[in-house]
Amino acid sequence: MSEPRKAWSQVEISDPRFESEHLRHLTFHSDALGRRGDVSVFVPPGGDLLSGLPLVLLLHGVFGSHWSWAYKGGAHQVAMAMIEAGTLRPLMIAMPSDGL
């Protein structure tokens, strides 16, 4: 029986010391896709990538990229304001690059 194929073989995650507005950036090589992928992730205060928080996936439109929802729409700022106001429970938002 062969080993199961891993979804990715290399992952580079932004250093939390240099992140702003709770945005984390990941770059990885996907063995399944045979190429690199990029994802921006909003992680609220007190959360981490393994915290078990609900995950919302936002897909950008044509000619967009993993940063589009954050830097053209402020999705992470809206989520943070709603979490602080108590109208949205803490969650993570993943915004992948195209082709993922």
mmCIF file with all atom_site columns, C-alpha atoms in Angstrom:
data_model
loop_
_atom_site.group_PDB
_atom_site.id
_atom_site.type_symbol
_atom_site.label_atom_id
_atom_site.label_alt_id
_atom_site.label_comp_id
_atom_site.label_asym_id
_atom_site.label_entity_id
_atom_site.label_seq_id
_atom_site.pdbx_PDB_ins_code
_atom_site.Cartn_x
_atom_site.Cartn_y
_atom_site.Cartn_z
_atom_site.occupancy
_atom_site.B_iso_or_equiv
_atom_site.pdbx_formal_charge
_atom_site.auth_seq_id
_atom_site.auth_comp_id
_atom_site.auth_asym_id
_atom_site.auth_atom_id
_atom_site.pdbx_PDB_model_num
ATOM 1   C CA . MET A 1 1   ? 0.000   0.000  0.000   1.00 0.00 ? 1   MET A CA 1
ATOM 2   C CA . SER A 1 2   ? 1.442   3.388  -0.946  1.00 0.00 ? 2   SER A CA 1
ATOM 3   C CA . GLU A 1 3   ? 1.796   6.363  1.366   1.00 0.00 ? 3   GLU A CA 1
ATOM 4   C CA . PRO A 1 4   ? -1.019  8.929  1.158   1.00 0.00 ? 4   PRO A CA 1
ATOM 5   C CA . ARG A 1 5   ? -0.059  11.993 -0.854  1.00 0.00 ? 5   ARG A CA 1
ATOM 6   C CA . LYS A 1 6   ? 0.496   15.134 1.209   1.00 0.00 ? 6   LYS A CA 1
ATOM 7   C CA . ALA A 1 7   ? -1.449  18.234 0.244   1.00 0.00 ? 7   ALA A CA 1
ATOM 8   C CA . TRP A 1 8   ? 1.688   20.398 0.505   1.00 0.00 ? 8   TRP A CA 1
ATOM 9   C CA . SER A 1 9   ? 5.399   19.849 0.996   1.00 0.00 ? 9   SER A CA 1
ATOM 10  C CA . GLN A 1 10  ? 6.715   23.264 2.050   1.00 0.00 ? 10  GLN A CA 1
ATOM 11  C CA . VAL A 1 11  ? 5.003   26.034 3.993   1.00 0.00 ? 11  VAL A CA 1
ATOM 12  C CA . GLU A 1 12  ? 6.251   29.547 4.730   1.00 0.00 ? 12  GLU A CA 1
ATOM 13  C CA . ILE A 1 13  ? 4.164   31.531 7.260   1.00 0.00 ? 13  ILE A CA 1
ATOM 14  C CA . SER A 1 14  ? 4.544   35.229 8.001   1.00 0.00 ? 14  SER A CA 1
ATOM 15  C CA . ASP A 1 15  ? 6.206   36.139 11.294  1.00 0.00 ? 15  ASP A CA 1
ATOM 16  C CA . PRO A 1 16  ? 3.558   37.357 13.799  1.00 0.00 ? 16  PRO A CA 1
ATOM 17  C CA . ARG A 1 17  ? 5.943   40.110 14.952  1.00 0.00 ? 17  ARG A CA 1
ATOM 18  C CA . PHE A 1 18  ? 5.547   41.812 11.568  1.00 0.00 ? 18  PHE A CA 1
ATOM 19  C CA . GLU A 1 19  ? 1.887   41.112 10.822  1.00 0.00 ? 19  GLU A CA 1
ATOM 20  C CA . SER A 1 20  ? -0.698  43.877 11.024  1.00 0.00 ? 20  SER A CA 1
ATOM 21  C CA . GLU A 1 21  ? -4.448  43.939 11.571  1.00 0.00 ? 21  GLU A CA 1
ATOM 22  C CA . HIS A 1 22  ? -4.447  40.212 12.398  1.00 0.00 ? 22  HIS A CA 1
ATOM 23  C CA . LEU A 1 23  ? -3.573  39.218 8.817   1.00 0.00 ? 23  LEU A CA 1
ATOM 24  C CA . ARG A 1 24  ? -1.263  36.254 8.313   1.00 0.00 ? 24  ARG A CA 1
ATOM 25  C CA . HIS A 1 25  ? 0.194   35.281 4.948   1.00 0.00 ? 25  HIS A CA 1
ATOM 26  C CA . LEU A 1 26  ? 1.108   31.743 3.889   1.00 0.00 ? 26  LEU A CA 1
ATOM 27  C CA . THR A 1 27  ? 2.992   30.532 0.837   1.00 0.00 ? 27  THR A CA 1
ATOM 28  C CA . PHE A 1 28  ? 3.249   26.823 0.180   1.00 0.00 ? 28  PHE A CA 1
ATOM 29  C CA . HIS A 1 29  ? 4.143   24.343 -2.501  1.00 0.00 ? 29  HIS A CA 1
ATOM 30  C CA . SER A 1 30  ? 1.231   22.049 -3.305  1.00 0.00 ? 30  SER A CA 1
ATOM 31  C CA . ASP A 1 31  ? 2.247   18.583 -4.447  1.00 0.00 ? 31  ASP A CA 1
ATOM 32  C CA . ALA A 1 32  ? -1.357  17.961 -5.527  1.00 0.00 ? 32  ALA A CA 1
ATOM 33  C CA . LEU A 1 33  ? -1.417  21.058 -7.753  1.00 0.00 ? 33  LEU A CA 1
ATOM 34  C CA . GLY A 1 34  ? 2.239   20.876 -8.703  1.00 0.00 ? 34  GLY A CA 1
ATOM 35  C CA . ARG A 1 35  ? 2.787   24.550 -7.960  1.00 0.00 ? 35  ARG A CA 1
ATOM 36  C CA . ARG A 1 36  ? 2.964   27.292 -5.374  1.00 0.00 ? 36  ARG A CA 1
ATOM 37  C CA . GLY A 1 37  ? -0.083  28.732 -3.632  1.00 0.00 ? 37  GLY A CA 1
ATOM 38  C CA . ASP A 1 38  ? -0.649  31.829 -1.505  1.00 0.00 ? 38  ASP A CA 1
ATOM 39  C CA . VAL A 1 39  ? -3.283  32.405 1.162   1.00 0.00 ? 39  VAL A CA 1
ATOM 40  C CA . SER A 1 40  ? -4.015  35.435 3.344   1.00 0.00 ? 40  SER A CA 1
ATOM 41  C CA . VAL A 1 41  ? -5.700  34.517 6.625   1.00 0.00 ? 41  VAL A CA 1
ATOM 42  C CA . PHE A 1 42  ? -7.461  36.744 9.159   1.00 0.00 ? 42  PHE A CA 1
ATOM 43  C CA . VAL A 1 43  ? -6.861  35.303 12.636  1.00 0.00 ? 43  VAL A CA 1
ATOM 44  C CA . PRO A 1 44  ? -8.657  37.225 15.421  1.00 0.00 ? 44  PRO A CA 1
ATOM 45  C CA . PRO A 1 45  ? -6.918  38.062 18.702  1.00 0.00 ? 45  PRO A CA 1
ATOM 46  C CA . GLY A 1 46  ? -6.502  34.964 20.845  1.00 0.00 ? 46  GLY A CA 1
ATOM 47  C CA . GLY A 1 47  ? -6.802  32.617 17.872  1.00 0.00 ? 47  GLY A CA 1
ATOM 48  C CA . ASP A 1 48  ? -4.213  30.730 15.895  1.00 0.00 ? 48  ASP A CA 1
ATOM 49  C CA . LEU A 1 49  ? -4.216  28.612 12.760  1.00 0.00 ? 49  LEU A CA 1
ATOM 50  C CA . LEU A 1 50  ? -4.899  25.474 14.835  1.00 0.00 ? 50  LEU A CA 1
ATOM 51  C CA . SER A 1 51  ? -7.433  26.968 17.263  1.00 0.00 ? 51  SER A CA 1
ATOM 52  C CA . GLY A 1 52  ? -10.510 25.243 15.856  1.00 0.00 ? 52  GLY A CA 1
ATOM 53  C CA . LEU A 1 53  ? -12.320 28.512 15.126  1.00 0.00 ? 53  LEU A CA 1
ATOM 54  C CA . PRO A 1 54  ? -14.918 28.442 12.342  1.00 0.00 ? 54  PRO A CA 1
ATOM 55  C CA . LEU A 1 55  ? -13.395 29.137 8.929   1.00 0.00 ? 55  LEU A CA 1
ATOM 56  C CA . VAL A 1 56  ? -14.917 31.342 6.232   1.00 0.00 ? 56  VAL A CA 1
ATOM 57  C CA . LEU A 1 57  ? -13.453 31.028 2.737   1.00 0.00 ? 57  LEU A CA 1
ATOM 58  C CA . LEU A 1 58  ? -13.552 34.134 0.515   1.00 0.00 ? 58  LEU A CA 1
ATOM 59  C CA . LEU A 1 59  ? -12.798 33.661 -3.181  1.00 0.00 ? 59  LEU A CA 1
ATOM 60  C CA . HIS A 1 60  ? -11.808 36.677 -5.263  1.00 0.00 ? 60  HIS A CA 1
ATOM 61  C CA . GLY A 1 61  ? -12.962 37.472 -8.770  1.00 0.00 ? 61  GLY A CA 1
ATOM 62  C CA . VAL A 1 62  ? -11.064 37.343 -12.033 1.00 0.00 ? 62  VAL A CA 1
ATOM 63  C CA . PHE A 1 63  ? -7.660  39.094 -11.976 1.00 0.00 ? 63  PHE A CA 1
ATOM 64  C CA . GLY A 1 64  ? -7.724  39.193 -8.160  1.00 0.00 ? 64  GLY A CA 1
ATOM 65  C CA . SER A 1 65  ? -5.312  37.566 -5.765  1.00 0.00 ? 65  SER A CA 1
ATOM 66  C CA . HIS A 1 66  ? -5.113  36.322 -2.177  1.00 0.00 ? 66  HIS A CA 1
ATOM 67  C CA . TRP A 1 67  ? -4.791  39.903 -0.920  1.00 0.00 ? 67  TRP A CA 1
ATOM 68  C CA . SER A 1 68  ? -7.846  41.281 -2.797  1.00 0.00 ? 68  SER A CA 1
ATOM 69  C CA . TRP A 1 69  ? -10.458 40.826 -0.045  1.00 0.00 ? 69  TRP A CA 1
ATOM 70  C CA . ALA A 1 70  ? -8.177  42.398 2.561   1.00 0.00 ? 70  ALA A CA 1
ATOM 71  C CA . TYR A 1 71  ? -6.587  45.251 0.649   1.00 0.00 ? 71  TYR A CA 1
ATOM 72  C CA . LYS A 1 72  ? -9.408  46.135 -1.745  1.00 0.00 ? 72  LYS A CA 1
ATOM 73  C CA . GLY A 1 73  ? -12.403 45.323 0.452   1.00 0.00 ? 73  GLY A CA 1
ATOM 74  C CA . GLY A 1 74  ? -11.216 45.461 4.067   1.00 0.00 ? 74  GLY A CA 1
ATOM 75  C CA . ALA A 1 75  ? -12.916 42.141 4.876   1.00 0.00 ? 75  ALA A CA 1
ATOM 76  C CA . HIS A 1 76  ? -10.646 41.596 7.884   1.00 0.00 ? 76  HIS A CA 1
ATOM 77  C CA . GLN A 1 77  ? -11.464 45.068 9.265   1.00 0.00 ? 77  GLN A CA 1
ATOM 78  C CA . VAL A 1 78  ? -15.210 44.492 8.891   1.00 0.00 ? 78  VAL A CA 1
ATOM 79  C CA . ALA A 1 79  ? -14.906 41.105 10.615  1.00 0.00 ? 79  ALA A CA 1
ATOM 80  C CA . MET A 1 80  ? -12.846 42.583 13.464  1.00 0.00 ? 80  MET A CA 1
ATOM 81  C CA . ALA A 1 81  ? -15.336 45.426 14.000  1.00 0.00 ? 81  ALA A CA 1
ATOM 82  C CA . MET A 1 82  ? -18.239 42.955 14.086  1.00 0.00 ? 82  MET A CA 1
ATOM 83  C CA . ILE A 1 83  ? -16.396 40.642 16.500  1.00 0.00 ? 83  ILE A CA 1
ATOM 84  C CA . GLU A 1 84  ? -15.641 43.600 18.788  1.00 0.00 ? 84  GLU A CA 1
ATOM 85  C CA . ALA A 1 85  ? -19.300 44.726 18.600  1.00 0.00 ? 85  ALA A CA 1
ATOM 86  C CA . GLY A 1 86  ? -20.469 41.223 19.497  1.00 0.00 ? 86  GLY A CA 1
ATOM 87  C CA . THR A 1 87  ? -22.441 40.762 16.275  1.00 0.00 ? 87  THR A CA 1
ATOM 88  C CA . LEU A 1 88  ? -20.086 38.083 14.933  1.00 0.00 ? 88  LEU A CA 1
ATOM 89  C CA . ARG A 1 89  ? -18.464 35.305 16.896  1.00 0.00 ? 89  ARG A CA 1
ATOM 90  C CA . PRO A 1 90  ? -14.696 34.912 16.451  1.00 0.00 ? 90  PRO A CA 1
ATOM 91  C CA . LEU A 1 91  ? -13.752 33.162 13.218  1.00 0.00 ? 91  LEU A CA 1
ATOM 92  C CA . MET A 1 92  ? -10.913 32.898 10.746  1.00 0.00 ? 92  MET A CA 1
ATOM 93  C CA . ILE A 1 93  ? -11.149 34.078 7.155   1.00 0.00 ? 93  ILE A CA 1
ATOM 94  C CA . ALA A 1 94  ? -9.029  32.361 4.495   1.00 0.00 ? 94  ALA A CA 1
ATOM 95  C CA . MET A 1 95  ? -8.513  34.183 1.206   1.00 0.00 ? 95  MET A CA 1
ATOM 96  C CA . PRO A 1 96  ? -6.617  31.957 -1.266  1.00 0.00 ? 96  PRO A CA 1
ATOM 97  C CA . SER A 1 97  ? -4.933  32.922 -4.502  1.00 0.00 ? 97  SER A CA 1
ATOM 98  C CA . ASP A 1 98  ? -6.482  31.767 -7.747  1.00 0.00 ? 98  ASP A CA 1
ATOM 99  C CA . GLY A 1 99  ? -6.302  28.135 -8.709  1.00 0.00 ? 99  GLY A CA 1
ATOM 100 C CA . LEU A 1 100 ? -6.591  26.812 -5.183  1.00 0.00 ? 100 LEU A CA 1
#
